Amino acid sequence: MTISLPLHMQRWRKFKNVFMIGLCFLSAIVVIAPLFIIFGYTLSQGIGALNLDFFIHMPKPVGEPGGGMANAIVGTLIMVGLGAVFGLPIGIMAGIYLAEFGKNAFGFTVRFLSDVLSGIPSIVVGVVAYILVVMPMSHFSAFAGGVALAILMIPTITRTTEEMIRLVPHTLRESSLALGIPSWKTTLRIILPTATKGITTGILLALARAAGETAPLLFTALGNRFWSTSLNEPIASLTVFIYDYAKAPFDDWNRQAWAAAFVLIAMVFVVNLAFRFVTRSRYGTSHN
Amino acid sequence: MELATIEELEAPTMEIPQATQPEIKTIPEKMIAQNLNCFFGKTQAIKNVTLSIPTQKVLAIIGPSGCGKSTFLRSLNRMHEVAGGTMTGTVLLDGLNIYDSDPVVVRRRVGMVFQKANPFPMMSIFDNVAAGLRLNGLGDKNKVNEIVERSLKQAALWDEVKDSLNKSGMSLSGGQQQRLCIARTLAVDPEVVLMDEPASALDPISTAKIEELIYDLKKNYTITIVTHNMQQAARVSDYTAFFYVGELIEVDDTKTMFTAPRKKRTEDYITGRFG
Amino acid sequence: MKIEPPVLVFPSPSKSRNRNIGDLVFKNLTLVFAIVVLSLVFVMAYEMYKGSSLSIEKFGWRFLWTSVWDPVKGDFGALPYVYGTIVSSLVALVIALPLSIGVSIFLSELAPRWLERPVSFMVELLAAIPSIVYGLWGMFVLVPVVRKFIGPFITRYLGFIPLFNGAPYGFGMLAAGIVLAIMILPIITSISRDVMMSIPNTQREAAFALGATKWETTKIILSNAKSGIAGATLLGLGRAIGETMAVTMVIGNMPQISAHLLDPAYSMASVLANEFSEATTQLYLSALIEIGLLLFAVRIILNAAARLIVWSVTSKFAQ
């Protein structure tokens, strides 16, 4: 004897099943769509203004068409570079500490606070850089911008370094130690080189993210329409240029904003793909 | 942290005047483990083992898996603490307690070959063998070349790789990789070589090569080999020690051990009645 | 061979001799840098507290529920900004949460592996787009769309509810909410997906064995993943609250408290972005820093709570 549910119940269950699963598929499409829309739109708007002039020329005076963002590109590079000078040693060394000696309460605390740090809104980091650098110097500067970017980079670099070192098989460390190589040399000369690819792309990811930051630069580096490479003066950056040019009532400036946005997006995509590729190919499926 | 625990646990032993030190040269044992207890957390892996390791001989350690033979081996060059273990007791190397000296120096004198061949993946064959030398500060290029060649010859690998020294160590076969690891260990010129089931992951031909190698090496080195393969122990070793759940049951010269074991448990294991 | 106890036993070790000096130096060197990371958070908190003390002393809690923002008279109340931040973030959550859950189900329960990977990657890429680009896109694409299509549409059909009403500018709370929704989708999705994937397959098999449909099985998985998704939502909320550029460029930057989603508004992060470099008096600056301190505190509380929840859930199934 079999017990069967009423037929209309079965149908209702089947319908609900198909309907809800359909909704899930639909939401996947809706979520992915903005990626293509934003990328496509940026490409179509930016490509027209993207030429050699954009990279090698200075901005033209207000209202005049043409010109480029050479100073902003250099400015972004300088500040990201400065951020790296401060951020890399701190992040990498702290990451080594966490991977090698961080299995205690102190390590747990550092890991937690590093997570906290990575969650702090970037505009707040700008406020802190303003208090720490701009106020004592009493003027805006590339240096202040670099400090803000360094603070933003540190948690990412710390985390990547730790994770990539942890991915190196334990047997490698043991065989090095068994050769009478001191632990610190093992870390620096055997473990780190093995993890280099992963750490490098992780660092690139952090640098790309820093290059795309706007909020922390608004009142640290401020911005500059003229050529400057001095750390002691306000400096231009691609992102702040996008912000200014987007708000401006000139079509040509708007187009240049799109071109700069395209440069940023392209850079971010390439670096992310590289990171994905490296973590996948070296360490199998463990990456998520 | 592990180090501190070791020191705390180590029982103070009787005071012996320094003047008696020269006498150690007369001891035929290269290493002596005395009252050794090894732990992982609260689990005791080795229970009060005292065992001598004879100079320039091959000592095989056998026993069913989980009997603590690898742990014992790893406590002989302070690798046990690397895995987070703790211990009490003493291990003497030429009469000096290795737990009383710099682990780096101990490991340089007591080398180790692991179960799975593990060449450094980012290095060439040459660099793998040279790694220990270079990272221990030997900068003289000619000397390094010379030692690399000698070590590869000792490991019976030279003829196979002499034309491809710049290839990655990972490009070799499993058996070749293991001999590369042996060459890498020999390059830093250890006095004792510890081998942790060095052939267990290899095919019969590679295994035979490794065994042959062990036989040659004992002219210059003191060798201790852990194996789960009794035939292998019988073939390569001069002495055999049988471990069972963390205890040393019996140790004797290999022939006696395999023909006339004194303990019932040893006999059961050797004749295949358990384990 | 007879085993005899060793003839000689040497004195017990002195502490310094059984360690490698280089290792000690190296460990302490890395420790210094770990301490730098640790102290950064405290330095930031302290500096902001010090920087905002003028405003905190003068206004106290009043700062949070008054709406006068008058730099000339030196009277500051942050309510419109707080309101704008909270409402735009909630709008973003309302849009993003169902979508994220849908995508997570798609990724963890429905999609085959070859499809799951690239879709996951594309969702992660959304998180990598710089916020200024979202702002640019919001300003030139989304705002006109809201002005011409979405706005008129919802005013016409839902306009009888005050919430779905307001000025026809395009710039406003709704546009900000939509941009924020896209920006927080990746974080909610990836964590929800991880939590759902960490639920053992035995749960699914048990449900199927009882004759449950795919959707009914998924509902069981969802109920297991509930608190994980809650944690992911808190993280998403945190991200939305701190977001600056994209919001600043589409929210309209008008410090008003309006019940209409289509009306322009302002947010805490936006007022920092727009006014910080122009703050002329100590008190003005101090009030702005206090807004920064609020963002900092809220974000830390949300993140800590979220991590605690996510951690407790994933470790339950990890084993």
XYZ file of N, CA, C and O in Angstrom, chain B residues 122-256:
540
model
N 61.958 25.633 -5.938
C 62.367 26.774 -6.740
C 63.836 26.673 -7.171
O 64.363 27.582 -7.779
N 64.507 25.569 -6.823
C 65.944 25.497 -7.087
C 66.291 24.412 -8.105
O 65.586 23.415 -8.228
N 67.420 24.607 -8.777
C 67.915 23.608 -9.712
C 68.516 22.444 -8.919
O 68.651 22.513 -7.701
N 68.896 21.376 -9.649
C 69.532 20.233 -9.011
C 70.787 20.684 -8.267
O 71.002 20.365 -7.096
N 71.590 21.474 -8.968
C 72.843 21.954 -8.369
C 72.552 22.769 -7.105
O 73.125 22.538 -6.042
N 71.609 23.723 -7.245
C 71.322 24.610 -6.110
C 70.751 23.851 -4.921
O 70.987 24.213 -3.767
N 69.996 22.789 -5.209
C 69.469 21.976 -4.119
C 70.587 21.413 -3.257
O 70.532 21.473 -2.036
N 71.596 20.858 -3.953
C 72.701 20.255 -3.203
C 73.542 21.341 -2.533
O 74.030 21.171 -1.415
N 73.656 22.492 -3.211
C 74.498 23.566 -2.680
C 73.802 24.371 -1.590
O 74.451 25.124 -0.861
N 72.465 24.209 -1.480
C 71.692 25.078 -0.578
C 72.254 25.091 0.839
O 72.494 26.154 1.415
N 72.467 23.884 1.379
C 72.953 23.805 2.751
C 74.284 24.487 2.927
O 74.535 25.140 3.935
N 75.160 24.356 1.909
C 76.489 24.974 1.994
C 76.376 26.482 1.959
O 76.916 27.195 2.804
N 75.656 26.956 0.934
C 75.565 28.409 0.751
C 74.884 29.064 1.935
O 75.337 30.091 2.432
N 73.775 28.474 2.391
C 73.039 29.106 3.481
C 73.768 28.952 4.801
O 73.447 29.625 5.781
N 74.750 28.066 4.841
C 75.588 28.006 6.032
C 76.832 28.866 5.858
O 77.754 28.799 6.665
N 76.870 29.639 4.768
C 77.901 30.651 4.642
C 79.140 30.266 3.865
O 80.155 30.948 3.937
N 79.089 29.168 3.094
C 80.261 28.825 2.287
C 80.156 29.547 0.939
O 79.280 29.256 0.128
N 81.034 30.500 0.710
C 80.924 31.318 -0.491
C 81.872 30.903 -1.606
O 81.668 31.247 -2.763
N 82.902 30.142 -1.272
C 83.930 29.759 -2.231
C 83.356 28.882 -3.343
O 82.963 27.741 -3.116
N 83.297 29.430 -4.564
C 82.601 28.746 -5.661
C 83.219 27.397 -6.007
O 82.508 26.407 -6.189
N 84.564 27.383 -6.100
C 85.221 26.129 -6.468
C 84.931 25.043 -5.440
O 84.671 23.896 -5.788
N 84.983 25.452 -4.197
C 84.728 24.519 -3.111
C 83.300 23.963 -3.214
O 83.076 22.763 -3.083
N 82.354 24.891 -3.460
C 80.958 24.464 -3.579
C 80.816 23.463 -4.728
O 80.222 22.392 -4.560
N 81.385 23.815 -5.894
C 81.320 22.906 -7.045
C 81.843 21.526 -6.684
O 81.237 20.505 -6.999
N 82.990 21.551 -6.027
C 83.657 20.310 -5.667
C 82.775 19.463 -4.741
O 82.585 18.260 -4.958
N 82.217 20.113 -3.728
C 81.403 19.368 -2.759
C 80.123 18.854 -3.402
O 79.696 17.726 -3.144
N 79.512 19.688 -4.270
C 78.277 19.256 -4.939
C 78.557 17.999 -5.754
O 77.810 17.011 -5.684
N 79.664 18.017 -6.499
C 79.996 16.852 -7.319
C 80.242 15.622 -6.432
O 79.708 14.537 -6.677
N 81.003 15.830 -5.379
C 81.318 14.719 -4.484
C 80.049 14.129 -3.868
O 79.849 12.917 -3.835
N 79.146 15.038 -3.420
C 77.928 14.565 -2.762
C 77.044 13.801 -3.737
O 76.467 12.769 -3.389
N 76.929 14.340 -4.962
C 76.093 13.650 -5.949
C 76.680 12.288 -6.294
O 75.951 11.326 -6.518
N 78.024 12.212 -6.308
C 78.664 10.919 -6.563
C 78.388 9.962 -5.416
O 78.037 8.799 -5.622
N 78.516 10.475 -4.194
C 78.246 9.639 -3.017
C 76.819 9.112 -3.039
O 76.554 7.991 -2.621
N 75.908 9.950 -3.532
C 74.504 9.542 -3.566
C 74.184 8.750 -4.827
O 73.015 8.478 -5.110
N 75.236 8.407 -5.604
C 75.084 7.613 -6.829
C 74.117 8.255 -7.812
O 73.322 7.585 -8.461
N 74.180 9.566 -7.885
C 73.262 10.277 -8.784
C 74.022 11.049 -9.855
O 73.460 11.472 -10.859
N 75.332 11.200 -9.656
C 76.141 12.077 -10.508
C 76.009 11.725 -11.979
O 75.763 12.599 -12.818
N 76.158 10.441 -12.301
C 76.146 10.046 -13.707
C 74.814 10.365 -14.375
O 74.765 10.651 -15.561
N 73.755 10.325 -13.598
C 72.437 10.556 -14.184
C 72.140 12.037 -14.383
O 71.346 12.402 -15.243
N 72.738 12.911 -13.572
C 72.334 14.322 -13.636
C 73.456 15.273 -14.029
O 73.240 16.472 -14.129
N 74.658 14.751 -14.300
C 75.791 15.672 -14.478
C 75.597 16.608 -15.669
O 76.178 17.684 -15.710
N 74.744 16.219 -16.632
C 74.510 17.090 -17.783
C 73.297 17.986 -17.610
O 72.996 18.795 -18.484
N 72.587 17.814 -16.535
C 71.365 18.622 -16.371
C 71.303 19.233 -14.982
O 70.260 19.284 -14.355
N 72.455 19.717 -14.527
C 72.512 20.262 -13.170
C 71.645 21.503 -12.999
O 71.272 21.862 -11.894
N 71.330 22.174 -14.128
C 70.555 23.406 -14.015
C 69.057 23.186 -14.114
O 68.275 24.114 -13.989
N 68.675 21.922 -14.354
C 67.242 21.624 -14.394
C 66.669 21.666 -12.990
O 67.384 21.506 -12.003
N 65.346 21.843 -12.930
C 64.693 21.862 -11.622
C 64.793 20.499 -10.958
O 64.716 19.464 -11.621
N 64.974 20.511 -9.656
C 65.032 19.270 -8.903
C 63.742 18.477 -9.017
O 63.728 17.255 -8.875
N 62.647 19.191 -9.291
C 61.358 18.529 -9.382
C 61.220 17.728 -10.678
O 60.279 16.958 -10.835
N 62.154 17.944 -11.635
C 62.033 17.256 -12.919
C 62.515 15.810 -12.826
O 62.319 15.023 -13.744
N 63.162 15.444 -11.726
C 63.688 14.089 -11.587
C 62.574 13.111 -11.197
O 61.511 13.505 -10.738
N 62.881 11.814 -11.377
C 61.925 10.793 -10.938
C 61.951 10.704 -9.417
O 62.847 11.238 -8.761
N 60.964 9.988 -8.861
C 60.874 9.879 -7.406
C 62.136 9.349 -6.760
O 62.628 9.907 -5.780
N 62.680 8.275 -7.330
C 63.893 7.683 -6.772
C 65.076 8.625 -6.878
O 65.879 8.751 -5.948
N 65.163 9.318 -8.026
C 66.259 10.282 -8.201
C 66.106 11.442 -7.223
O 67.091 11.915 -6.660
N 64.861 11.878 -7.026
C 64.621 12.973 -6.082
C 65.095 12.584 -4.685
O 65.709 13.384 -3.978
N 64.815 11.338 -4.298
C 65.224 10.915 -2.962
C 66.749 10.888 -2.859
O 67.317 11.295 -1.854
N 67.418 10.433 -3.938
C 68.886 10.431 -3.887
C 69.429 11.857 -3.913
O 70.466 12.155 -3.313
N 68.683 12.758 -4.606
C 69.066 14.174 -4.571
C 69.004 14.681 -3.124
O 69.893 15.410 -2.661
N 67.967 14.286 -2.419
C 67.827 14.724 -1.025
C 68.940 14.140 -0.163
O 69.421 14.790 0.765
N 69.344 12.921 -0.476
C 70.460 12.324 0.258
C 71.745 13.103 -0.037
O 72.511 13.454 0.879
N 71.956 13.438 -1.315
C 73.136 14.225 -1.680
C 73.122 15.570 -0.965
O 74.142 16.052 -0.463
N 71.933 16.173 -0.892
C 71.789 17.464 -0.236
C 72.163 17.341 1.246
O 72.816 18.214 1.810
N 71.760 16.230 1.845
C 72.086 16.014 3.257
C 73.591 15.794 3.448
O 74.196 16.330 4.370
N 74.187 14.999 2.515
C 75.611 14.693 2.648
C 76.484 15.917 2.414
O 77.587 16.002 2.943
N 75.973 16.876 1.625
C 76.798 18.019 1.249
C 77.244 18.834 2.453
O 78.326 19.404 2.451
N 76.417 18.912 3.485
C 76.836 19.712 4.646
C 77.721 18.896 5.584
O 78.048 19.345 6.677
N 78.108 17.694 5.128
C 79.065 16.861 5.838
C 78.649 16.532 7.267
O 79.335 16.878 8.226
N 77.511 15.852 7.410
C 77.078 15.474 8.747
C 77.882 14.280 9.237
O 78.579 13.630 8.449
N 77.815 14.009 10.538
C 78.481 12.829 11.073
C 77.498 11.673 11.171
O 77.853 10.521 11.038
N 76.229 12.043 11.444
C 75.181 11.035 11.550
C 74.132 11.343 10.488
O 73.821 12.507 10.241
N 73.617 10.304 9.824
C 72.518 10.510 8.884
C 71.312 9.713 9.380
O 71.394 8.497 9.564
N 70.214 10.435 9.632
C 68.978 9.787 10.058
C 68.079 9.634 8.836
O 67.917 10.571 8.064
N 67.536 8.436 8.635
C 66.669 8.228 7.479
C 65.315 7.728 7.941
O 65.221 6.709 8.620
N 64.279 8.475 7.568
C 62.926 8.148 8.009
C 62.175 7.448 6.873
O 61.609 8.113 6.018
N 62.177 6.150 6.846
C 61.565 5.350 5.780
C 61.901 5.921 4.403
O 60.995 6.275 3.635
N 63.172 5.995 4.064
C 63.582 6.727 2.866
C 63.104 6.078 1.575
O 63.073 6.724 0.547
N 62.770 4.798 1.610
C 62.418 4.115 0.363
C 60.961 3.699 0.313
O 60.545 3.016 -0.602
N 60.173 4.149 1.309
C 58.812 3.613 1.384
C 57.930 4.091 0.242
O 56.949 3.450 -0.090
N 58.290 5.215 -0.365
C 57.444 5.721 -1.444
C 58.020 5.371 -2.817
O 57.582 5.907 -3.821
N 59.022 4.466 -2.853
C 59.738 4.229 -4.108
C 59.459 2.843 -4.687
O 59.044 1.927 -3.980
N 59.737 2.702 -5.991
C 59.587 1.410 -6.656
C 60.754 0.491 -6.259
O 61.761 0.961 -5.728
N 60.651 -0.806 -6.526
C 61.683 -1.755 -6.074
C 63.091 -1.432 -6.574
O 64.065 -1.576 -5.825
N 63.214 -0.976 -7.825
C 64.551 -0.697 -8.361
C 65.187 0.482 -7.628
O 66.341 0.425 -7.186
N 64.415 1.546 -7.452
C 64.937 2.694 -6.716
C 65.261 2.314 -5.290
O 66.262 2.765 -4.714
N 64.413 1.463 -4.704
C 64.660 1.007 -3.340
C 65.998 0.281 -3.248
O 66.800 0.535 -2.345
N 66.236 -0.601 -4.214
C 67.502 -1.336 -4.223
C 68.681 -0.374 -4.284
O 69.694 -0.548 -3.600
N 68.543 0.680 -5.096
C 69.631 1.658 -5.223
C 69.889 2.352 -3.896
O 71.037 2.575 -3.502
N 68.797 2.733 -3.233
C 68.950 3.417 -1.945
C 69.622 2.481 -0.933
O 70.506 2.882 -0.175
N 69.220 1.223 -0.937
C 69.799 0.278 0.022
C 71.292 0.089 -0.221
O 72.100 0.046 0.710
N 71.636 0.003 -1.493
C 73.043 -0.129 -1.871
C 73.836 1.071 -1.351
O 74.928 0.959 -0.797
N 73.196 2.211 -1.528
C 73.789 3.473 -1.112
C 74.048 3.481 0.399
O 75.127 3.865 0.870
N 73.056 3.027 1.144
C 73.194 3.009 2.606
C 74.396 2.140 2.991
O 75.204 2.506 3.854
N 74.537 1.020 2.294
C 75.637 0.117 2.578
C 76.988 0.806 2.361
O 77.907 0.687 3.171
N 77.083 1.586 1.250
C 78.326 2.315 0.965
C 78.591 3.418 1.984
O 79.720 3.667 2.383
N 77.532 4.081 2.376
C 77.691 5.274 3.203
C 78.219 4.963 4.603
O 78.837 5.806 5.235
N 77.981 3.758 5.094
C 78.346 3.518 6.489
C 79.850 3.491 6.713
O 80.304 3.511 7.849
N 80.621 3.480 5.609
C 82.072 3.599 5.772
C 82.430 4.941 6.396
O 83.408 5.062 7.124
N 81.668 5.965 6.050
C 81.996 7.303 6.530
C 81.000 7.885 7.525
O 81.298 8.854 8.198
N 79.809 7.318 7.548
C 78.775 7.943 8.372
C 78.155 6.946 9.329
O 78.148 5.740 9.081
N 77.621 7.486 10.402
C 76.795 6.692 11.302
C 75.358 6.848 10.821
O 74.891 7.973 10.627
N 74.690 5.718 10.584
C 73.367 5.806 9.972
C 72.312 5.158 10.850
O 72.518 4.068 11.386
N 71.205 5.854 11.007
C 70.049 5.244 11.666
C 68.882 5.314 10.700
O 68.581 6.384 10.166
N 68.264 4.169 10.456
C 67.190 4.155 9.477
C 65.918 3.587 10.102
O 65.959 2.561 10.785
N 64.823 4.320 9.911
C 63.524 3.824 10.357
C 62.877 3.136 9.170
O 62.887 3.672 8.064
N 62.386 1.928 9.367
C 61.723 1.255 8.257
C 60.595 0.381 8.763
O 60.628 -0.123 9.891
N 59.562 0.231 7.936
C 58.484 -0.681 8.300
C 58.665 -2.012 7.568
O 57.885 -2.921 7.697
N 59.767 -2.058 6.797
C 60.019 -3.212 5.943
C 61.123 -4.057 6.579
O 62.287 -3.675 6.609
N 60.741 -5.228 7.125
C 61.701 -6.019 7.894
C 62.815 -6.592 7.033
O 63.950 -6.717 7.463
N 62.461 -6.942 5.789
C 63.491 -7.457 4.893
C 64.557 -6.388 4.668
O 65.749 -6.669 4.640
N 64.069 -5.162 4.522
C 65.010 -4.068 4.323
C 65.930 -3.912 5.532
O 67.147 -3.793 5.390
N 65.349 -3.972 6.697
C 66.152 -3.871 7.913
C 67.195 -4.991 7.941
O 68.370 -4.756 8.235
N 66.750 -6.197 7.593
C 67.666 -7.330 7.612
C 68.793 -7.150 6.596
O 69.941 -7.513 6.852
N 68.470 -6.544 5.448
C 69.467 -6.391 4.392
C 70.505 -5.314 4.725
O 71.695 -5.506 4.517
N 70.041 -4.165 5.208
C 70.980 -3.033 5.270
C 71.633 -2.815 6.630
O 72.659 -2.155 6.711
N 71.069 -3.355 7.713
C 71.536 -2.875 9.009
C 72.497 -3.838 9.699
O 72.517 -5.031 9.441
N 73.289 -3.245 10.596
C 74.161 -4.045 11.453
C 73.453 -4.362 12.759
O 73.627 -5.404 13.345
N 72.667 -3.367 13.227
C 71.927 -3.553 14.468
C 70.462 -3.227 14.208
O 70.145 -2.425 13.332
N 69.598 -3.843 14.980
C 68.176 -3.557 14.822
C 67.554 -3.317 16.192
O 67.854 -4.028 17.158
N 66.708 -2.302 16.244
C 65.968 -2.029 17.481
C 64.490 -2.177 17.177
O 64.022 -1.732 16.128
N 63.753 -2.817 18.094
C 62.321 -3.010 17.881
C 61.535 -2.147 18.862
O 61.710 -2.228 20.076
N 60.694 -1.302 18.327
C 59.863 -0.411 19.138
C 58.423 -0.903 19.108
O 57.929 -1.356 18.081
N 57.764 -0.780 20.260
C 56.341 -1.134 20.293
C 55.623 -0.175 21.238
O 56.015 -0.046 22.400
N 54.570 0.454 20.751
C 53.847 1.534 21.441
C 54.742 2.402 22.330
O 54.507 2.538 23.529
N 55.736 2.978 21.688
C 56.546 3.970 22.384
C 57.639 3.391 23.260
O 58.424 4.133 23.843
N 57.696 2.075 23.358
C 58.739 1.493 24.191
C 59.761 0.748 23.340
O 59.419 0.180 22.297
N 61.000 0.779 23.803
C 62.029 -0.021 23.155
C 61.931 -1.430 23.733
O 62.153 -1.641 24.924
N 61.549 -2.394 22.891
C 61.357 -3.754 23.391
C 62.683 -4.491 23.417
O 63.051 -5.135 24.396
N 63.422 -4.352 22.307
C 64.638 -5.154 22.210
C 65.584 -4.530 21.208
O 65.161 -3.953 20.212
N 66.882 -4.628 21.477
C 67.871 -4.199 20.494
C 69.014 -5.205 20.511
O 69.433 -5.688 21.554
N 69.469 -5.548 19.297
C 70.541 -6.534 19.208
C 71.180 -6.411 17.836
O 70.707 -5.648 17.002
N 72.259 -7.199 17.585
C 72.769 -7.146 16.224
C 71.756 -7.850 15.324
O 71.007 -8.737 15.750
N 71.726 -7.404 14.077
C 70.594 -7.740 13.216
C 70.406 -9.246 13.055
O 69.289 -9.752 13.082
N 71.523 -9.955 12.920
C 71.419 -11.397 12.703
C 70.713 -12.089 13.872
O 69.740 -12.812 13.699
N 71.185 -11.806 15.089
C 70.580 -12.401 16.283
C 69.102 -12.034 16.360
O 68.247 -12.858 16.660
